Amino acid sequence: EVKTYPAYLKGTWQESQSHETIAIQSPWKHDVIGNVQAVTQSEVDESIHAAKAAQKPWAKLSLGDRGQYLNRWADELEATKDEIATAVMNEVGKNFNDAENEVQRTIDLIRYTVQEALHMHGQSIRGDGFPGGSKEKLGIIERVPLGVVLAISPFNYPVNLAASKIAPALMAGNAVIFKPATQGSISGIKMIQALDRAGFPQGILSLVTGHGSVIGDYLTEHPDINMISFTGSTRTGKHLSQKSIMIPLVLELGGKDPAIVCDDADLDVTADNIIKGAYAYSGQRCTAVKRVLVDDKVADELVAKLKEKVENLSVGSPVNDSTIVPLIDNKAADFVQGLIDDALDKGATLVTGNQRDGNLLAPTLLDHVTQEMEIAWVEPFGPVLPIIRVHSLDEAIEIANKSKFGLQASVFTQDIDKAIQIAGAVEVGTVQVNGRPQRGPDNFPFLGVKASGMGTQGVHNSILSMSREKLTVINLK
Ligand code: G3H
């Protein structure tokens, strides 16, 4: 029997007054695995109202007390790790091992966030540092919460990318409205069931599921939302930044992360990292390697190594821990197939792949990709990797920077001076030297520039972005 999940509004599990639910289809079971509530605007309103009321007493609690709630949440997640990982696997098609790692990473992140918040502190400043200023002006700078934070998470990390917004928001003293991606809602609900069991004060967090067309803009434009943290597509991120009114935004959006491979690179290390970077979870990661810019002198050798590894990737069902799993839906598979077809039409070489069974695409490697092909610039979010051969470092940097995206870049070389030179020249949030792009470890800052985002995440920076400075000046006699 297919389960219908309630929404978590004002601290209670409820069916929506809309009497409408949304069916969640598994990307690999090809069956409806559950229904979630289509929450109404007035329910959103009431949830935000309750969050606003709950926030003040929550912020008054000591950091230690808030931390205890969050640690209890982490304990509850740990106790139901397998159940939540299974929900992630069924709902978004992530293999069980990766799904379990996602839940463990979340438990670690919550506990680390508690510790980080406990160890953050304010500053004081005297006025005499500025011409004409006086020592008798003593400024005390503290960090205070923003109010109600709207956390919007994507399908590909339905647990981790939700908790990495919710935990810092709560530790900073905010209330939270959590809107999961519809495909990902069941995983989000399971995670919030654990939060509910931890006994948080009523209303401090509400989980609203529903149609973006009904509640998306309503949430974004709501006058009692004080900050938005969003992970998802660049298109939606841009829309959000147009709709939101004078509130801070943190946006983590798409990417087209290049792996720049120099002629002196250790090609075994390089190939290993490129394969893991490009094909894990079928490439459905913002930080996936999405293009290789390789020096022509070593391109043949690199392509041969990549080919062998791609052909050894496991393809199939997430229950069998396959690396290559069915994409989130058929539309996504059509999109990736369109990019492959365009490249092949325009003369790219198919090294391996280009087979399809519904939304399961074989891992595909394309060589001799040129700048005229869409795959050179568009983010596929699927298991296809284009190789663009370059003839100089300058050319690699130029193509790297021509992208509208600027999330991360990898540089493979054994020459540290060259690595630093390239790192300085590429316009991205993070450069990985001899490693694949990735968000973690989660104590690192994580940010994208250009169309890849705005603001910085990572535990410390998320706490900062969900709080603000408050200055109290004591005018001493
Ligand atoms: O999809 C975007 C995520 O932030 C990527 O995280 O590098 O840990 O896979 P990850």
Coordinates of N, CA, C and O in Angstrom, one line a residue, residues 339-431:
L339 N 22.2 16.3 -25.5 CA 23.6 16.8 -25.5 C 24.6 15.9 -26.2 O 25.4 16.3 -26.9
I340 N 24.4 14.6 -25.9 CA 25.3 13.6 -26.6 C 25.0 13.6 -28.1 O 26.0 13.7 -28.9
D341 N 23.8 13.6 -28.5 CA 23.4 13.6 -29.9 C 24.0 14.8 -30.6 O 24.6 14.7 -31.7
D342 N 23.8 16.0 -30.0 CA 24.3 17.2 -30.6 C 25.9 17.1 -30.8 O 26.4 17.5 -31.9
A343 N 26.6 16.6 -29.8 CA 28.0 16.5 -29.9 C 28.4 15.6 -31.0 O 29.3 15.9 -31.8
L344 N 27.8 14.4 -31.1 CA 28.1 13.4 -32.1 C 27.8 14.0 -33.5 O 28.6 13.8 -34.4
D345 N 26.6 14.7 -33.6 CA 26.3 15.3 -34.9 C 27.4 16.3 -35.4 O 27.6 16.4 -36.6
K346 N 28.0 16.9 -34.4 CA 28.9 18.0 -34.8 C 30.4 17.4 -34.8 O 31.3 18.2 -34.9
G347 N 30.5 16.1 -34.7 CA 31.8 15.5 -35.0 C 32.6 15.1 -33.8 O 33.8 14.7 -33.9
A348 N 32.0 15.0 -32.6 CA 32.8 14.5 -31.4 C 33.0 13.0 -31.6 O 32.2 12.3 -32.4
T349 N 34.0 12.5 -31.0 CA 34.3 11.0 -31.1 C 33.7 10.3 -29.9 O 33.9 10.8 -28.7
L350 N 32.9 9.3 -30.1 CA 32.4 8.5 -29.0 C 33.4 7.5 -28.6 O 33.8 6.6 -29.3
V351 N 33.9 7.7 -27.4 CA 35.0 6.8 -26.9 C 34.3 5.5 -26.3 O 34.7 4.4 -26.6
T352 N 33.2 5.8 -25.6 CA 32.4 4.6 -25.0 C 31.1 5.2 -24.5 O 31.0 6.3 -24.2
G353 N 30.1 4.3 -24.5 CA 28.8 4.7 -23.9 C 27.8 4.9 -25.0 O 27.7 4.2 -26.0
N354 N 26.9 5.9 -24.7 CA 25.8 6.2 -25.6 C 24.8 5.1 -25.8 O 24.4 4.8 -26.9
Q355 N 24.5 4.4 -24.7 CA 23.4 3.4 -24.7 C 22.3 3.9 -23.7 O 22.7 4.5 -22.7
R356 N 21.1 3.5 -24.0 CA 20.1 4.0 -23.1 C 19.0 3.0 -22.9 O 18.6 2.3 -23.8
D357 N 18.5 2.9 -21.6 CA 17.4 2.0 -21.3 C 16.5 2.9 -20.5 O 16.7 3.0 -19.3
G358 N 15.5 3.6 -21.1 CA 14.7 4.5 -20.3 C 15.5 5.6 -19.7 O 16.2 6.3 -20.5
N359 N 15.4 5.8 -18.4 CA 16.2 6.9 -17.8 C 17.6 6.4 -17.3 O 18.3 7.1 -16.6
L360 N 18.0 5.1 -17.6 CA 19.3 4.7 -17.3 C 20.2 4.8 -18.5 O 20.0 4.2 -19.6
L361 N 21.2 5.7 -18.4 CA 22.1 6.0 -19.5 C 23.5 5.4 -19.1 O 23.9 5.5 -18.0
A362 N 24.1 4.7 -20.1 CA 25.4 4.2 -19.9 C 26.4 5.3 -19.7 O 26.2 6.4 -20.3
P363 N 27.4 5.1 -18.9 CA 28.4 6.2 -18.8 C 29.1 6.5 -20.1 O 29.5 5.5 -20.8
T364 N 29.1 7.7 -20.5 CA 29.5 8.1 -21.8 C 30.7 9.0 -21.8 O 30.7 10.0 -21.0
L365 N 31.7 8.7 -22.7 CA 32.9 9.6 -22.8 C 33.0 10.1 -24.2 O 33.0 9.3 -25.1
L366 N 33.1 11.4 -24.3 CA 33.2 12.0 -25.7 C 34.6 12.7 -25.8 O 35.0 13.5 -24.9
D367 N 35.3 12.4 -26.9 CA 36.6 13.0 -27.1 C 36.4 14.0 -28.3 O 35.4 14.0 -29.0
H368 N 37.5 14.8 -28.4 CA 37.5 15.8 -29.5 C 36.3 16.7 -29.5 O 35.7 17.0 -30.6
V369 N 35.8 17.1 -28.3 CA 34.7 18.0 -28.2 C 35.2 19.4 -28.5 O 36.3 19.8 -28.1
T370 N 34.4 20.2 -29.2 CA 34.8 21.5 -29.6 C 33.8 22.5 -29.0 O 32.8 22.2 -28.5
Q371 N 34.3 23.8 -29.0 CA 33.5 24.8 -28.4 C 32.1 25.1 -29.1 O 31.3 25.8 -28.5
E372 N 32.0 24.5 -30.3 CA 30.7 24.7 -31.0 C 29.6 23.7 -30.4 O 28.4 23.9 -30.7
M373 N 30.0 22.8 -29.7 CA 29.1 21.8 -29.2 C 28.5 22.2 -27.9 O 29.2 22.8 -27.0
E374 N 27.2 21.9 -27.7 CA 26.5 22.4 -26.5 C 27.1 21.8 -25.2 O 27.2 22.4 -24.2
I375 N 27.6 20.5 -25.3 CA 28.1 19.8 -24.2 C 29.4 20.5 -23.6 O 29.8 20.3 -22.5
A376 N 30.0 21.4 -24.4 CA 31.2 22.1 -24.0 C 30.8 23.1 -22.9 O 31.6 23.5 -22.1
W377 N 29.5 23.6 -22.9 CA 29.1 24.7 -22.0 C 28.0 24.3 -21.1 O 27.8 24.9 -20.0
V378 N 27.1 23.4 -21.5 CA 25.9 23.1 -20.7 C 26.1 22.1 -19.7 O 26.9 21.1 -19.9
E379 N 25.5 22.3 -18.5 CA 25.6 21.3 -17.4 C 24.6 20.1 -17.7 O 23.4 20.3 -17.6
P380 N 25.2 18.9 -17.9 CA 24.2 17.8 -18.2 C 23.5 17.2 -17.0 O 22.4 16.8 -17.1
F381 N 24.2 17.2 -15.8 CA 23.6 16.5 -14.6 C 23.3 15.1 -15.0 O 22.3 14.5 -14.7
G382 N 24.3 14.4 -15.6 CA 24.1 13.1 -16.1 C 25.5 12.5 -16.4 O 26.5 13.2 -16.3
P383 N 25.6 11.2 -16.7 CA 26.8 10.5 -16.8 C 27.5 10.6 -18.2 O 27.8 9.7 -18.9
V384 N 27.8 11.9 -18.5 CA 28.5 12.1 -19.8 C 29.7 13.1 -19.5 O 29.4 14.1 -18.9
L385 N 30.8 12.8 -20.1 CA 32.0 13.6 -19.9 C 32.6 14.0 -21.2 O 33.0 13.1 -22.0
P386 N 32.7 15.3 -21.5 CA 33.4 15.8 -22.7 C 34.9 16.0 -22.5 O 35.2 16.6 -21.5
I387 N 35.7 15.6 -23.5 CA 37.1 15.9 -23.4 C 37.4 17.0 -24.5 O 37.1 16.8 -25.7
I388 N 38.0 18.1 -24.0 CA 38.4 19.1 -24.9 C 39.9 19.2 -24.9 O 40.5 19.4 -23.8
R389 N 40.5 19.0 -26.0 CA 42.0 19.0 -26.1 C 42.5 20.4 -26.3 O 41.9 21.2 -27.1
V390 N 43.5 20.8 -25.5 CA 44.0 22.2 -25.6 C 45.5 22.1 -25.9 O 46.2 21.1 -25.7
H391 N 46.1 23.3 -26.3 CA 47.5 23.3 -26.7 C 48.4 24.1 -25.9 O 49.6 24.2 -26.1
S392 N 47.8 24.8 -24.9 CA 48.6 25.6 -24.0 C 47.8 25.8 -22.7 O 46.5 25.6 -22.7
L393 N 48.5 26.2 -21.7 CA 47.9 26.5 -20.4 C 46.9 27.7 -20.6 O 45.8 27.7 -20.0
D394 N 47.3 28.7 -21.4 CA 46.5 29.9 -21.6 C 45.2 29.5 -22.2 O 44.1 30.0 -21.8
E395 N 45.2 28.6 -23.1 CA 44.0 28.1 -23.8 C 43.1 27.4 -22.8 O 41.9 27.6 -22.8
A396 N 43.7 26.6 -21.9 CA 42.9 25.9 -20.9 C 42.2 26.9 -20.0 O 41.0 26.8 -19.7
I397 N 43.0 27.9 -19.6 CA 42.4 28.9 -18.6 C 41.3 29.7 -19.3 O 40.2 30.0 -18.8
E398 N 41.6 30.0 -20.6 CA 40.6 30.8 -21.4 C 39.2 30.1 -21.5 O 38.2 30.6 -21.2
I399 N 39.3 28.8 -21.8 CA 38.1 28.0 -22.0 C 37.4 27.8 -20.6 O 36.2 27.9 -20.5
A400 N 38.3 27.5 -19.6 CA 37.7 27.4 -18.2 C 36.9 28.6 -17.9 O 35.8 28.5 -17.4
N401 N 37.4 29.8 -18.1 CA 36.8 31.0 -17.7 C 35.6 31.5 -18.6 O 34.9 32.3 -18.3
K402 N 35.5 30.9 -19.8 CA 34.5 31.3 -20.8 C 33.1 30.8 -20.3 O 32.1 31.3 -20.7
S403 N 33.1 29.8 -19.4 CA 31.9 29.3 -18.9 C 31.1 30.3 -18.1 O 31.7 31.1 -17.4
K404 N 29.8 30.2 -18.1 CA 29.0 31.2 -17.2 C 29.1 30.7 -15.8 O 28.8 31.5 -14.9
F405 N 29.5 29.5 -15.6 CA 29.6 28.9 -14.2 C 30.9 29.2 -13.6 O 31.9 29.4 -14.3
G406 N 31.0 29.1 -12.3 CA 32.3 29.3 -11.5 C 32.2 28.6 -10.2 O 32.4 29.3 -9.1
L407 N 32.0 27.3 -10.2 CA 31.9 26.6 -8.9 C 33.3 26.2 -8.4 O 33.9 26.8 -7.6
Q408 N 33.8 25.1 -9.0 CA 35.1 24.6 -8.7 C 35.9 24.3 -9.9 O 35.3 24.2 -11.0
A409 N 37.2 24.1 -9.8 CA 38.0 23.6 -10.9 C 39.1 22.7 -10.3 O 39.5 22.9 -9.2
S410 N 39.5 21.7 -11.1 CA 40.6 20.8 -10.6 C 41.8 21.1 -11.6 O 41.6 21.3 -12.8
V411 N 43.0 21.1 -11.0 CA 44.2 21.2 -11.8 C 45.1 20.0 -11.5 O 45.3 19.7 -10.3
F412 N 45.5 19.3 -12.5 CA 46.3 18.1 -12.3 C 47.7 18.4 -12.9 O 47.9 18.6 -14.1
T413 N 48.7 18.5 -12.0 CA 50.1 18.8 -12.4 C 51.0 18.4 -11.2 O 50.5 18.3 -10.1
Q414 N 52.3 18.1 -11.5 CA 53.2 17.9 -10.4 C 54.0 19.1 -10.1 O 55.0 19.0 -9.3
D415 N 53.7 20.2 -10.8 CA 54.5 21.4 -10.6 C 53.7 22.4 -9.8 O 52.7 22.9 -10.3
I416 N 54.1 22.6 -8.6 CA 53.3 23.4 -7.6 C 53.2 24.9 -8.1 O 52.1 25.5 -8.0
D417 N 54.2 25.3 -8.8 CA 54.2 26.7 -9.3 C 53.1 26.9 -10.3 O 52.3 27.8 -10.4
K418 N 53.1 25.9 -11.2 CA 52.1 25.9 -12.3 C 50.7 25.8 -11.7 O 49.7 26.5 -12.1
A419 N 50.5 24.9 -10.7 CA 49.2 24.7 -10.0 C 48.7 26.1 -9.4 O 47.6 26.5 -9.6
I420 N 49.7 26.8 -8.8 CA 49.3 28.0 -8.1 C 48.9 29.1 -9.2 O 48.0 29.9 -9.0
Q421 N 49.7 29.1 -10.3 CA 49.4 30.0 -11.4 C 48.0 29.8 -11.9 O 47.2 30.7 -12.1
I422 N 47.7 28.5 -12.2 CA 46.4 28.2 -12.8 C 45.3 28.6 -11.7 O 44.2 29.2 -12.0
A423 N 45.5 28.2 -10.5 CA 44.6 28.4 -9.4 C 44.2 29.9 -9.3 O 43.1 30.3 -9.1
G424 N 45.3 30.7 -9.5 CA 45.0 32.2 -9.4 C 44.2 32.7 -10.6 O 43.5 33.7 -10.5
A425 N 44.3 32.0 -11.7 CA 43.7 32.5 -12.9 C 42.3 32.1 -13.2 O 41.5 32.7 -13.9
V426 N 41.9 30.9 -12.6 CA 40.5 30.4 -12.9 C 39.5 31.1 -12.0 O 39.7 31.2 -10.8
E427 N 38.4 31.5 -12.6 CA 37.3 32.3 -11.9 C 36.3 31.3 -11.3 O 35.3 31.0 -11.9
V428 N 36.7 30.8 -10.1 CA 35.8 29.8 -9.4 C 35.8 30.0 -7.9 O 36.7 30.8 -7.4
G429 N 34.9 29.3 -7.2 CA 35.0 29.5 -5.8 C 36.1 28.7 -5.1 O 36.8 29.1 -4.2
T430 N 36.4 27.5 -5.7 CA 37.4 26.6 -5.1 C 38.2 26.0 -6.2 O 37.7 25.5 -7.2
V431 N 39.6 25.9 -6.0 CA 40.4 25.1 -6.9 C 41.0 23.9 -6.2 O 41.5 24.0 -5.1

